[in-house]
JSON list of C-alpha atoms and ligand atoms in Angstrom, two decimals:
[
{"chain": "A", "resi": 1, "resn": "SER", "atom": "CA", "xyz": [45.56, -15.39, 5.42]},
{"chain": "A", "resi": 2, "resn": "LYS", "atom": "CA", "xyz": [43.89, -12.87, 3.15]},
{"chain": "A", "resi": 3, "resn": "ALA", "atom": "CA", "xyz": [45.04, -14.76, 0.03]},
{"chain": "A", "resi": 4, "resn": "GLU", "atom": "CA", "xyz": [43.53, -17.99, 1.36]},
{"chain": "A", "resi": 5, "resn": "ARG", "atom": "CA", "xyz": [40.21, -16.28, 2.12]},
{"chain": "A", "resi": 6, "resn": "ILE", "atom": "CA", "xyz": [40.11, -14.79, -1.40]},
{"chain": "A", "resi": 7, "resn": "GLU", "atom": "CA", "xyz": [40.92, -18.25, -2.83]},
{"chain": "A", "resi": 8, "resn": "ARG", "atom": "CA", "xyz": [38.01, -19.79, -0.86]},
{"chain": "A", "resi": 9, "resn": "VAL", "atom": "CA", "xyz": [35.64, -17.25, -2.43]},
{"chain": "A", "resi": 10, "resn": "ARG", "atom": "CA", "xyz": [37.10, -17.81, -5.88]},
{"chain": "A", "resi": 11, "resn": "SER", "atom": "CA", "xyz": [36.83, -21.59, -5.57]},
{"chain": "A", "resi": 12, "resn": "LEU", "atom": "CA", "xyz": [33.02, -21.35, -5.34]},
{"chain": "A", "resi": 13, "resn": "ILE", "atom": "CA", "xyz": [32.54, -19.08, -8.39]},
{"chain": "A", "resi": 14, "resn": "THR", "atom": "CA", "xyz": [31.41, -21.27, -11.29]},
{"chain": "A", "resi": 15, "resn": "SER", "atom": "CA", "xyz": [31.83, -20.71, -15.05]},
{"chain": "A", "resi": 16, "resn": "ILE", "atom": "CA", "xyz": [29.05, -21.55, -17.50]},
{"chain": "A", "resi": 17, "resn": "GLU", "atom": "CA", "xyz": [29.85, -21.53, -21.23]},
{"chain": "A", "resi": 18, "resn": "GLY", "atom": "CA", "xyz": [27.27, -20.04, -23.59]},
{"chain": "A", "resi": 19, "resn": "PHE", "atom": "CA", "xyz": [25.04, -18.35, -21.00]},
{"chain": "A", "resi": 20, "resn": "PRO", "atom": "CA", "xyz": [23.01, -16.20, -21.50]},
{"chain": "A", "resi": 21, "resn": "LYS", "atom": "CA", "xyz": [24.19, -16.08, -25.14]},
{"chain": "A", "resi": 22, "resn": "PRO", "atom": "CA", "xyz": [26.62, -18.05, -27.31]},
{"chain": "A", "resi": 23, "resn": "GLY", "atom": "CA", "xyz": [30.19, -16.86, -26.83]},
{"chain": "A", "resi": 24, "resn": "ILE", "atom": "CA", "xyz": [29.68, -15.63, -23.26]},
{"chain": "A", "resi": 25, "resn": "THR", "atom": "CA", "xyz": [31.33, -17.38, -20.30]},
{"chain": "A", "resi": 26, "resn": "PHE", "atom": "CA", "xyz": [29.06, -16.59, -17.39]},
{"chain": "A", "resi": 27, "resn": "ARG", "atom": "CA", "xyz": [30.74, -16.30, -13.98]},
{"chain": "A", "resi": 28, "resn": "ASP", "atom": "CA", "xyz": [28.15, -17.26, -11.38]},
{"chain": "A", "resi": 29, "resn": "ILE", "atom": "CA", "xyz": [28.53, -15.65, -7.94]},
{"chain": "A", "resi": 30, "resn": "PHE", "atom": "CA", "xyz": [25.47, -17.27, -6.31]},
{"chain": "A", "resi": 31, "resn": "PRO", "atom": "CA", "xyz": [27.27, -20.50, -5.26]},
{"chain": "A", "resi": 32, "resn": "VAL", "atom": "CA", "xyz": [29.35, -18.27, -2.94]},
{"chain": "A", "resi": 33, "resn": "MET", "atom": "CA", "xyz": [26.14, -17.38, -1.08]},
{"chain": "A", "resi": 34, "resn": "ARG", "atom": "CA", "xyz": [25.21, -21.04, -0.62]},
{"chain": "A", "resi": 35, "resn": "ASP", "atom": "CA", "xyz": [28.09, -21.30, 1.84]},
{"chain": "A", "resi": 36, "resn": "PRO", "atom": "CA", "xyz": [27.46, -18.86, 4.69]},
{"chain": "A", "resi": 37, "resn": "ALA", "atom": "CA", "xyz": [31.05, -19.03, 5.98]},
{"chain": "A", "resi": 38, "resn": "VAL", "atom": "CA", "xyz": [32.53, -18.25, 2.57]},
{"chain": "A", "resi": 39, "resn": "PHE", "atom": "CA", "xyz": [30.00, -15.49, 1.89]},
{"chain": "A", "resi": 40, "resn": "ALA", "atom": "CA", "xyz": [30.83, -14.02, 5.31]},
{"chain": "A", "resi": 41, "resn": "ASP", "atom": "CA", "xyz": [34.52, -14.16, 4.36]},
{"chain": "A", "resi": 42, "resn": "CYS", "atom": "CA", "xyz": [33.77, -12.42, 1.07]},
{"chain": "A", "resi": 43, "resn": "MET", "atom": "CA", "xyz": [31.89, -9.61, 2.84]},
{"chain": "A", "resi": 44, "resn": "ALA", "atom": "CA", "xyz": [34.58, -9.28, 5.52]},
{"chain": "A", "resi": 45, "resn": "LEU", "atom": "CA", "xyz": [37.26, -8.94, 2.83]},
{"chain": "A", "resi": 46, "resn": "LEU", "atom": "CA", "xyz": [35.28, -6.21, 1.04]},
{"chain": "A", "resi": 47, "resn": "THR", "atom": "CA", "xyz": [34.57, -4.38, 4.31]},
{"chain": "A", "resi": 48, "resn": "GLU", "atom": "CA", "xyz": [38.22, -4.55, 5.40]},
{"chain": "A", "resi": 49, "resn": "HIS", "atom": "CA", "xyz": [39.28, -3.21, 2.01]},
{"chain": "A", "resi": 50, "resn": "VAL", "atom": "CA", "xyz": [36.96, -0.20, 2.28]},
{"chain": "A", "resi": 51, "resn": "ARG", "atom": "CA", "xyz": [37.95, 0.46, 5.92]},
{"chain": "A", "resi": 52, "resn": "ASP", "atom": "CA", "xyz": [41.62, 0.35, 4.88]},
{"chain": "A", "resi": 53, "resn": "LEU", "atom": "CA", "xyz": [40.99, 3.24, 2.47]},
{"chain": "A", "resi": 54, "resn": "LYS", "atom": "CA", "xyz": [40.69, 5.34, 5.65]},
{"chain": "A", "resi": 55, "resn": "GLN", "atom": "CA", "xyz": [38.30, 7.74, 4.01]},
{"chain": "A", "resi": 56, "resn": "PRO", "atom": "CA", "xyz": [34.95, 8.96, 5.27]},
{"chain": "A", "resi": 57, "resn": "ILE", "atom": "CA", "xyz": [32.05, 7.16, 3.54]},
{"chain": "A", "resi": 58, "resn": "ASP", "atom": "CA", "xyz": [28.44, 8.38, 3.60]},
{"chain": "A", "resi": 59, "resn": "ALA", "atom": "CA", "xyz": [26.77, 5.74, 1.47]},
{"chain": "A", "resi": 60, "resn": "VAL", "atom": "CA", "xyz": [27.18, 2.47, -0.40]},
{"chain": "A", "resi": 61, "resn": "VAL", "atom": "CA", "xyz": [25.50, 2.48, -3.82]},
{"chain": "A", "resi": 62, "resn": "GLY", "atom": "CA", "xyz": [24.53, -1.02, -5.03]},
{"chain": "A", "resi": 63, "resn": "LEU", "atom": "CA", "xyz": [23.73, -1.91, -8.66]},
{"chain": "A", "resi": 64, "resn": "ASP", "atom": "CA", "xyz": [20.60, -3.85, -9.64]},
{"chain": "A", "resi": 65, "resn": "ALA", "atom": "CA", "xyz": [20.40, -6.75, -8.99]},
{"chain": "A", "resi": 66, "resn": "ARG", "atom": "CA", "xyz": [23.40, -8.70, -7.77]},
{"chain": "A", "resi": 67, "resn": "GLY", "atom": "CA", "xyz": [25.06, -5.52, -6.51]},
{"chain": "A", "resi": 68, "resn": "PHE", "atom": "CA", "xyz": [22.19, -5.08, -4.03]},
{"chain": "A", "resi": 69, "resn": "ILE", "atom": "CA", "xyz": [23.22, -8.22, -2.16]},
{"chain": "A", "resi": 70, "resn": "PHE", "atom": "CA", "xyz": [26.82, -7.16, -1.65]},
{"chain": "A", "resi": 71, "resn": "GLY", "atom": "CA", "xyz": [25.87, -3.52, -1.18]},
{"chain": "A", "resi": 72, "resn": "ILE", "atom": "CA", "xyz": [23.34, -3.96, 1.58]},
{"chain": "A", "resi": 73, "resn": "VAL", "atom": "CA", "xyz": [25.71, -6.11, 3.65]},
{"chain": "A", "resi": 74, "resn": "LEU", "atom": "CA", "xyz": [28.66, -3.76, 3.06]},
{"chain": "A", "resi": 75, "resn": "ALA", "atom": "CA", "xyz": [26.58, -0.71, 4.03]},
{"chain": "A", "resi": 76, "resn": "GLN", "atom": "CA", "xyz": [25.42, -2.41, 7.23]},
{"chain": "A", "resi": 77, "resn": "GLN", "atom": "CA", "xyz": [28.95, -3.48, 8.13]},
{"chain": "A", "resi": 78, "resn": "LEU", "atom": "CA", "xyz": [30.24, 0.07, 7.55]},
{"chain": "A", "resi": 79, "resn": "GLY", "atom": "CA", "xyz": [27.25, 1.61, 9.33]},
{"chain": "A", "resi": 80, "resn": "VAL", "atom": "CA", "xyz": [26.31, 3.86, 6.39]},
{"chain": "A", "resi": 81, "resn": "SER", "atom": "CA", "xyz": [23.34, 4.36, 4.05]},
{"chain": "A", "resi": 82, "resn": "PHE", "atom": "CA", "xyz": [22.51, 1.93, 1.28]},
{"chain": "A", "resi": 83, "resn": "VAL", "atom": "CA", "xyz": [21.26, 3.45, -1.98]},
{"chain": "A", "resi": 84, "resn": "PRO", "atom": "CA", "xyz": [20.04, 1.30, -4.89]},
{"chain": "A", "resi": 85, "resn": "ILE", "atom": "CA", "xyz": [20.57, 2.09, -8.56]},
{"chain": "A", "resi": 86, "resn": "ARG", "atom": "CA", "xyz": [17.72, 0.21, -10.23]},
{"chain": "A", "resi": 87, "resn": "LYS", "atom": "CA", "xyz": [16.80, -0.86, -13.72]},
{"chain": "A", "resi": 88, "resn": "ALA", "atom": "CA", "xyz": [14.36, 1.82, -14.98]},
{"chain": "A", "resi": 89, "resn": "GLY", "atom": "CA", "xyz": [10.70, 1.92, -14.04]},
{"chain": "A", "resi": 90, "resn": "LYS", "atom": "CA", "xyz": [10.89, 0.57, -10.51]},
{"chain": "A", "resi": 91, "resn": "LEU", "atom": "CA", "xyz": [11.61, 3.62, -8.35]},
{"chain": "A", "resi": 92, "resn": "PRO", "atom": "CA", "xyz": [8.95, 6.14, -7.24]},
{"chain": "A", "resi": 93, "resn": "GLY", "atom": "CA", "xyz": [9.41, 9.90, -6.98]},
{"chain": "A", "resi": 94, "resn": "GLU", "atom": "CA", "xyz": [11.87, 12.10, -8.84]},
{"chain": "A", "resi": 95, "resn": "THR", "atom": "CA", "xyz": [14.62, 10.12, -10.55]},
{"chain": "A", "resi": 96, "resn": "ILE", "atom": "CA", "xyz": [17.43, 10.54, -13.05]},
{"chain": "A", "resi": 97, "resn": "GLN", "atom": "CA", "xyz": [18.23, 7.95, -15.71]},
{"chain": "A", "resi": 98, "resn": "VAL", "atom": "CA", "xyz": [21.07, 6.77, -17.92]},
{"chain": "A", "resi": 99, "resn": "SER", "atom": "CA", "xyz": [21.11, 4.14, -20.68]},
{"chain": "A", "resi": 100, "resn": "TYR", "atom": "CA", "xyz": [24.07, 1.82, -21.22]},
{"chain": "A", "resi": 101, "resn": "THR", "atom": "CA", "xyz": [25.30, -1.38, -22.83]},
{"chain": "A", "resi": 102, "resn": "LEU", "atom": "CA", "xyz": [26.78, -4.40, -21.09]},
{"chain": "A", "resi": 103, "resn": "GLU", "atom": "CA", "xyz": [28.52, -7.60, -22.23]},
{"chain": "A", "resi": 104, "resn": "TYR", "atom": "CA", "xyz": [25.27, -9.29, -23.30]},
{"chain": "A", "resi": 105, "resn": "GLY", "atom": "CA", "xyz": [22.68, -6.53, -23.71]},
{"chain": "A", "resi": 106, "resn": "SER", "atom": "CA", "xyz": [21.56, -3.01, -22.89]},
{"chain": "A", "resi": 107, "resn": "ALA", "atom": "CA", "xyz": [19.49, -1.39, -20.14]},
{"chain": "A", "resi": 108, "resn": "THR", "atom": "CA", "xyz": [18.55, 1.88, -18.42]},
{"chain": "A", "resi": 109, "resn": "PHE", "atom": "CA", "xyz": [19.52, 2.68, -14.83]},
{"chain": "A", "resi": 110, "resn": "GLU", "atom": "CA", "xyz": [17.69, 4.99, -12.46]},
{"chain": "A", "resi": 111, "resn": "VAL", "atom": "CA", "xyz": [18.36, 6.56, -9.04]},
{"chain": "A", "resi": 112, "resn": "GLN", "atom": "CA", "xyz": [16.12, 8.60, -6.74]},
{"chain": "A", "resi": 113, "resn": "LYS", "atom": "CA", "xyz": [17.18, 12.25, -6.64]},
{"chain": "A", "resi": 114, "resn": "ASP", "atom": "CA", "xyz": [16.66, 12.52, -2.88]},
{"chain": "A", "resi": 115, "resn": "ALA", "atom": "CA", "xyz": [18.72, 9.42, -2.07]},
{"chain": "A", "resi": 116, "resn": "LEU", "atom": "CA", "xyz": [22.01, 11.35, -1.94]},
{"chain": "A", "resi": 117, "resn": "GLN", "atom": "CA", "xyz": [23.05, 14.93, -1.21]},
{"chain": "A", "resi": 118, "resn": "ALA", "atom": "CA", "xyz": [25.75, 16.90, -3.06]},
{"chain": "A", "resi": 119, "resn": "ALA", "atom": "CA", "xyz": [29.30, 16.30, -1.79]},
{"chain": "A", "resi": 120, "resn": "GLN", "atom": "CA", "xyz": [28.50, 12.98, -0.14]},
{"chain": "A", "resi": 121, "resn": "LYS", "atom": "CA", "xyz": [31.24, 10.33, -0.37]},
{"chain": "A", "resi": 122, "resn": "VAL", "atom": "CA", "xyz": [30.12, 7.04, -1.87]},
{"chain": "A", "resi": 123, "resn": "ILE", "atom": "CA", "xyz": [31.34, 3.54, -2.66]},
{"chain": "A", "resi": 124, "resn": "ILE", "atom": "CA", "xyz": [29.69, 1.96, -5.72]},
{"chain": "A", "resi": 125, "resn": "ILE", "atom": "CA", "xyz": [29.50, -1.84, -5.57]},
{"chain": "A", "resi": 126, "resn": "ASP", "atom": "CA", "xyz": [28.54, -4.58, -8.00]},
{"chain": "A", "resi": 127, "resn": "ASP", "atom": "CA", "xyz": [29.20, -8.30, -8.24]},
{"chain": "A", "resi": 128, "resn": "LEU", "atom": "CA", "xyz": [31.12, -8.16, -11.50]},
{"chain": "A", "resi": 129, "resn": "LEU", "atom": "CA", "xyz": [32.94, -5.86, -13.94]},
{"chain": "A", "resi": 130, "resn": "ALA", "atom": "CA", "xyz": [32.82, -7.09, -17.55]},
{"chain": "A", "resi": 131, "resn": "THR", "atom": "CA", "xyz": [32.85, -4.42, -20.30]},
{"chain": "A", "resi": 132, "resn": "GLY", "atom": "CA", "xyz": [32.42, -1.70, -17.68]},
{"chain": "A", "resi": 133, "resn": "GLY", "atom": "CA", "xyz": [29.31, -0.27, -19.31]},
{"chain": "A", "resi": 134, "resn": "THR", "atom": "CA", "xyz": [27.22, -0.87, -16.20]},
{"chain": "A", "resi": 135, "resn": "MET", "atom": "CA", "xyz": [29.72, 0.62, -13.74]},
{"chain": "A", "resi": 136, "resn": "ALA", "atom": "CA", "xyz": [30.42, 3.62, -16.02]},
{"chain": "A", "resi": 137, "resn": "ALA", "atom": "CA", "xyz": [26.69, 4.33, -16.19]},
{"chain": "A", "resi": 138, "resn": "ALA", "atom": "CA", "xyz": [26.40, 4.15, -12.40]},
{"chain": "A", "resi": 139, "resn": "CYS", "atom": "CA", "xyz": [29.33, 6.58, -12.03]},
{"chain": "A", "resi": 140, "resn": "LYS", "atom": "CA", "xyz": [27.60, 8.99, -14.41]},
{"chain": "A", "resi": 141, "resn": "LEU", "atom": "CA", "xyz": [24.41, 8.99, -12.31]},
{"chain": "A", "resi": 142, "resn": "ILE", "atom": "CA", "xyz": [26.29, 9.48, -9.05]},
{"chain": "A", "resi": 143, "resn": "LYS", "atom": "CA", "xyz": [28.23, 12.41, -10.55]},
{"chain": "A", "resi": 144, "resn": "GLN", "atom": "CA", "xyz": [24.97, 13.98, -11.75]},
{"chain": "A", "resi": 145, "resn": "LEU", "atom": "CA", "xyz": [23.92, 14.00, -8.09]},
{"chain": "A", "resi": 146, "resn": "GLU", "atom": "CA", "xyz": [27.23, 15.83, -7.42]},
{"chain": "A", "resi": 147, "resn": "CYS", "atom": "CA", "xyz": [28.56, 13.14, -5.11]},
{"chain": "A", "resi": 148, "resn": "ASP", "atom": "CA", "xyz": [32.20, 12.03, -4.80]},
{"chain": "A", "resi": 149, "resn": "ILE", "atom": "CA", "xyz": [33.05, 8.46, -5.77]},
{"chain": "A", "resi": 150, "resn": "VAL", "atom": "CA", "xyz": [35.62, 7.20, -3.28]},
{"chain": "A", "resi": 151, "resn": "GLU", "atom": "CA", "xyz": [35.96, 3.87, -5.12]},
{"chain": "A", "resi": 152, "resn": "CYS", "atom": "CA", "xyz": [34.12, 1.38, -7.31]},
{"chain": "A", "resi": 153, "resn": "VAL", "atom": "CA", "xyz": [34.22, -2.16, -5.85]},
{"chain": "A", "resi": 154, "resn": "VAL", "atom": "CA", "xyz": [33.47, -5.50, -7.53]},
{"chain": "A", "resi": 155, "resn": "VAL", "atom": "CA", "xyz": [33.90, -9.11, -6.45]},
{"chain": "A", "resi": 156, "resn": "ILE", "atom": "CA", "xyz": [34.84, -10.33, -9.96]},
{"chain": "A", "resi": 157, "resn": "GLU", "atom": "CA", "xyz": [36.71, -8.50, -12.75]},
{"chain": "A", "resi": 158, "resn": "LEU", "atom": "CA", "xyz": [36.85, -10.03, -16.25]},
{"chain": "A", "resi": 159, "resn": "THR", "atom": "CA", "xyz": [40.17, -8.47, -17.23]},
{"chain": "A", "resi": 160, "resn": "ASP", "atom": "CA", "xyz": [40.11, -9.36, -20.95]},
{"chain": "A", "resi": 161, "resn": "LEU", "atom": "CA", "xyz": [37.09, -7.10, -21.46]},
{"chain": "A", "resi": 162, "resn": "LYS", "atom": "CA", "xyz": [39.06, -4.08, -20.20]},
{"chain": "A", "resi": 163, "resn": "GLY", "atom": "CA", "xyz": [36.12, -2.58, -18.31]},
{"chain": "A", "resi": 164, "resn": "ARG", "atom": "CA", "xyz": [38.63, -0.80, -16.10]},
{"chain": "A", "resi": 165, "resn": "ASP", "atom": "CA", "xyz": [39.70, 1.36, -19.08]},
{"chain": "A", "resi": 166, "resn": "LYS", "atom": "CA", "xyz": [36.13, 2.69, -19.39]},
{"chain": "A", "resi": 167, "resn": "LEU", "atom": "CA", "xyz": [36.21, 4.09, -15.85]},
{"chain": "A", "resi": 168, "resn": "THR", "atom": "CA", "xyz": [37.76, 7.32, -14.68]},
{"chain": "A", "resi": 169, "resn": "ASP", "atom": "CA", "xyz": [37.27, 6.48, -10.99]},
{"chain": "A", "resi": 170, "resn": "LYS", "atom": "CA", "xyz": [39.31, 4.09, -8.86]},
{"chain": "A", "resi": 171, "resn": "ILE", "atom": "CA", "xyz": [38.24, 0.45, -9.18]},
{"chain": "A", "resi": 172, "resn": "PHE", "atom": "CA", "xyz": [38.99, -2.45, -6.80]},
{"chain": "A", "resi": 173, "resn": "SER", "atom": "CA", "xyz": [38.30, -6.11, -7.60]},
{"chain": "A", "resi": 174, "resn": "LEU", "atom": "CA", "xyz": [38.57, -8.99, -5.12]},
{"chain": "A", "resi": 175, "resn": "THR", "atom": "CA", "xyz": [39.23, -11.57, -7.86]},
{"chain": "A", "resi": 176, "resn": "THR", "atom": "CA", "xyz": [40.08, -11.49, -11.57]},
{"chain": "A", "resi": 177, "resn": "TYR", "atom": "CA", "xyz": [39.39, -13.85, -14.48]},
{"chain": "A", "resi": 178, "resn": "SER", "atom": "CA", "xyz": [40.90, -13.73, -17.95]},
{"chain": "B", "resi": 201, "resn": "PRP", "atom": "C1", "xyz": [25.63, -8.04, -14.83]},
{"chain": "B", "resi": 201, "resn": "PRP", "atom": "C2", "xyz": [26.53, -7.84, -13.63]},
{"chain": "B", "resi": 201, "resn": "PRP", "atom": "C3", "xyz": [26.97, -6.41, -13.79]},
{"chain": "B", "resi": 201, "resn": "PRP", "atom": "C4", "xyz": [27.04, -6.24, -15.30]},
{"chain": "B", "resi": 201, "resn": "PRP", "atom": "C5", "xyz": [28.44, -6.18, -15.79]},
{"chain": "B", "resi": 201, "resn": "PRP", "atom": "O1", "xyz": [24.38, -7.49, -14.57]},
{"chain": "B", "resi": 201, "resn": "PRP", "atom": "O2", "xyz": [25.83, -8.06, -12.41]},
{"chain": "B", "resi": 201, "resn": "PRP", "atom": "O3", "xyz": [26.04, -5.51, -13.23]},
{"chain": "B", "resi": 201, "resn": "PRP", "atom": "O4", "xyz": [26.32, -7.35, -15.86]},
{"chain": "B", "resi": 201, "resn": "PRP", "atom": "O5", "xyz": [28.53, -6.07, -17.18]},
{"chain": "B", "resi": 201, "resn": "PRP", "atom": "P1", "xyz": [29.32, -4.91, -17.95]},
{"chain": "B", "resi": 201, "resn": "PRP", "atom": "O6", "xyz": [30.58, -4.63, -17.17]},
{"chain": "B", "resi": 201, "resn": "PRP", "atom": "O7", "xyz": [29.61, -5.49, -19.30]},
{"chain": "B", "resi": 201, "resn": "PRP", "atom": "O8", "xyz": [28.45, -3.71, -18.01]},
{"chain": "B", "resi": 201, "resn": "PRP", "atom": "P2", "xyz": [23.01, -7.78, -15.35]},
{"chain": "B", "resi": 201, "resn": "PRP", "atom": "O9", "xyz": [22.65, -6.58, -16.15]},
{"chain": "B", "resi": 201, "resn": "PRP", "atom": "O10", "xyz": [23.07, -9.10, -16.04]},
{"chain": "B", "resi": 201, "resn": "PRP", "atom": "O11", "xyz": [21.95, -7.78, -14.19]},
{"chain": "B", "resi": 201, "resn": "PRP", "atom": "P3", "xyz": [21.60, -8.52, -12.84]},
{"chain": "B", "resi": 201, "resn": "PRP", "atom": "O12", "xyz": [22.62, -8.10, -11.81]},
{"chain": "B", "resi": 201, "resn": "PRP", "atom": "O13", "xyz": [20.27, -7.92, -12.61]},
{"chain": "B", "resi": 201, "resn": "PRP", "atom": "O14", "xyz": [21.60, -9.99, -13.04]},
{"chain": "B", "resi": 202, "resn": "ADE", "atom": "N1", "xyz": [27.74, -9.66, -16.54]},
{"chain": "B", "resi": 202, "resn": "ADE", "atom": "C1", "xyz": [28.33, -9.30, -17.68]},
{"chain": "B", "resi": 202, "resn": "ADE", "atom": "N2", "xyz": [29.11, -10.26, -18.16]},
{"chain": "B", "resi": 202, "resn": "ADE", "atom": "C2", "xyz": [29.01, -11.30, -17.28]},
{"chain": "B", "resi": 202, "resn": "ADE", "atom": "C3", "xyz": [29.58, -12.59, -17.21]},
{"chain": "B", "resi": 202, "resn": "ADE", "atom": "N3", "xyz": [30.43, -13.01, -18.15]},
{"chain": "B", "resi": 202, "resn": "ADE", "atom": "N4", "xyz": [29.27, -13.39, -16.15]},
{"chain": "B", "resi": 202, "resn": "ADE", "atom": "C4", "xyz": [28.40, -12.95, -15.20]},
{"chain": "B", "resi": 202, "resn": "ADE", "atom": "N5", "xyz": [27.83, -11.75, -15.22]},
{"chain": "B", "resi": 202, "resn": "ADE", "atom": "C5", "xyz": [28.13, -10.93, -16.24]}
]
């Protein structure tokens, strides 16, 4: 069943106290990728969810760095473009930038201006939603390119941090932790 497949994914996510800073409980997604069958299940669940939205999608936007892994597979499975939002200073050509804070730091995001055209329909994907600073910043960039955000998708949502409240777009999470 779907619930059992989600539970298999969840069972491989590990929790590390005090990483990368005291007071943070780090939820590590990489053990999921060590098991190809469970990672395949995870990607199938995300793909099925997006297909079930029954909306046209032009591109999947993945967030540096863990969002790239989920994003590239999702884009391939949907048969649409993959567009990376990168930490600043890594993308050539004309870009737009936004600075933001996250649970344990701050950073600047960047996207190539020619990666998306106005009115395109996009899914934004990341591994995890904590305070929501990262996802909110990504939404801001995508809106500056005049694209429509169909949904924001994450594998893990840390509900206590209320990242969802920072977002004006629809957000879907496969699993939650409190
Ligand atoms: C992590 C995670 C999300 C973000 C969530 O990324 O992958 O992108 O934090 O935090 P927030 O909801 O509080 O903004 P990180 O910047 O550590 O980068 P990485 O993916 O490159 O490891
Ligand atoms: N990104 C922001 N907060 C995080 C956490 N607690 N675990 C893993 N990634 C994160």
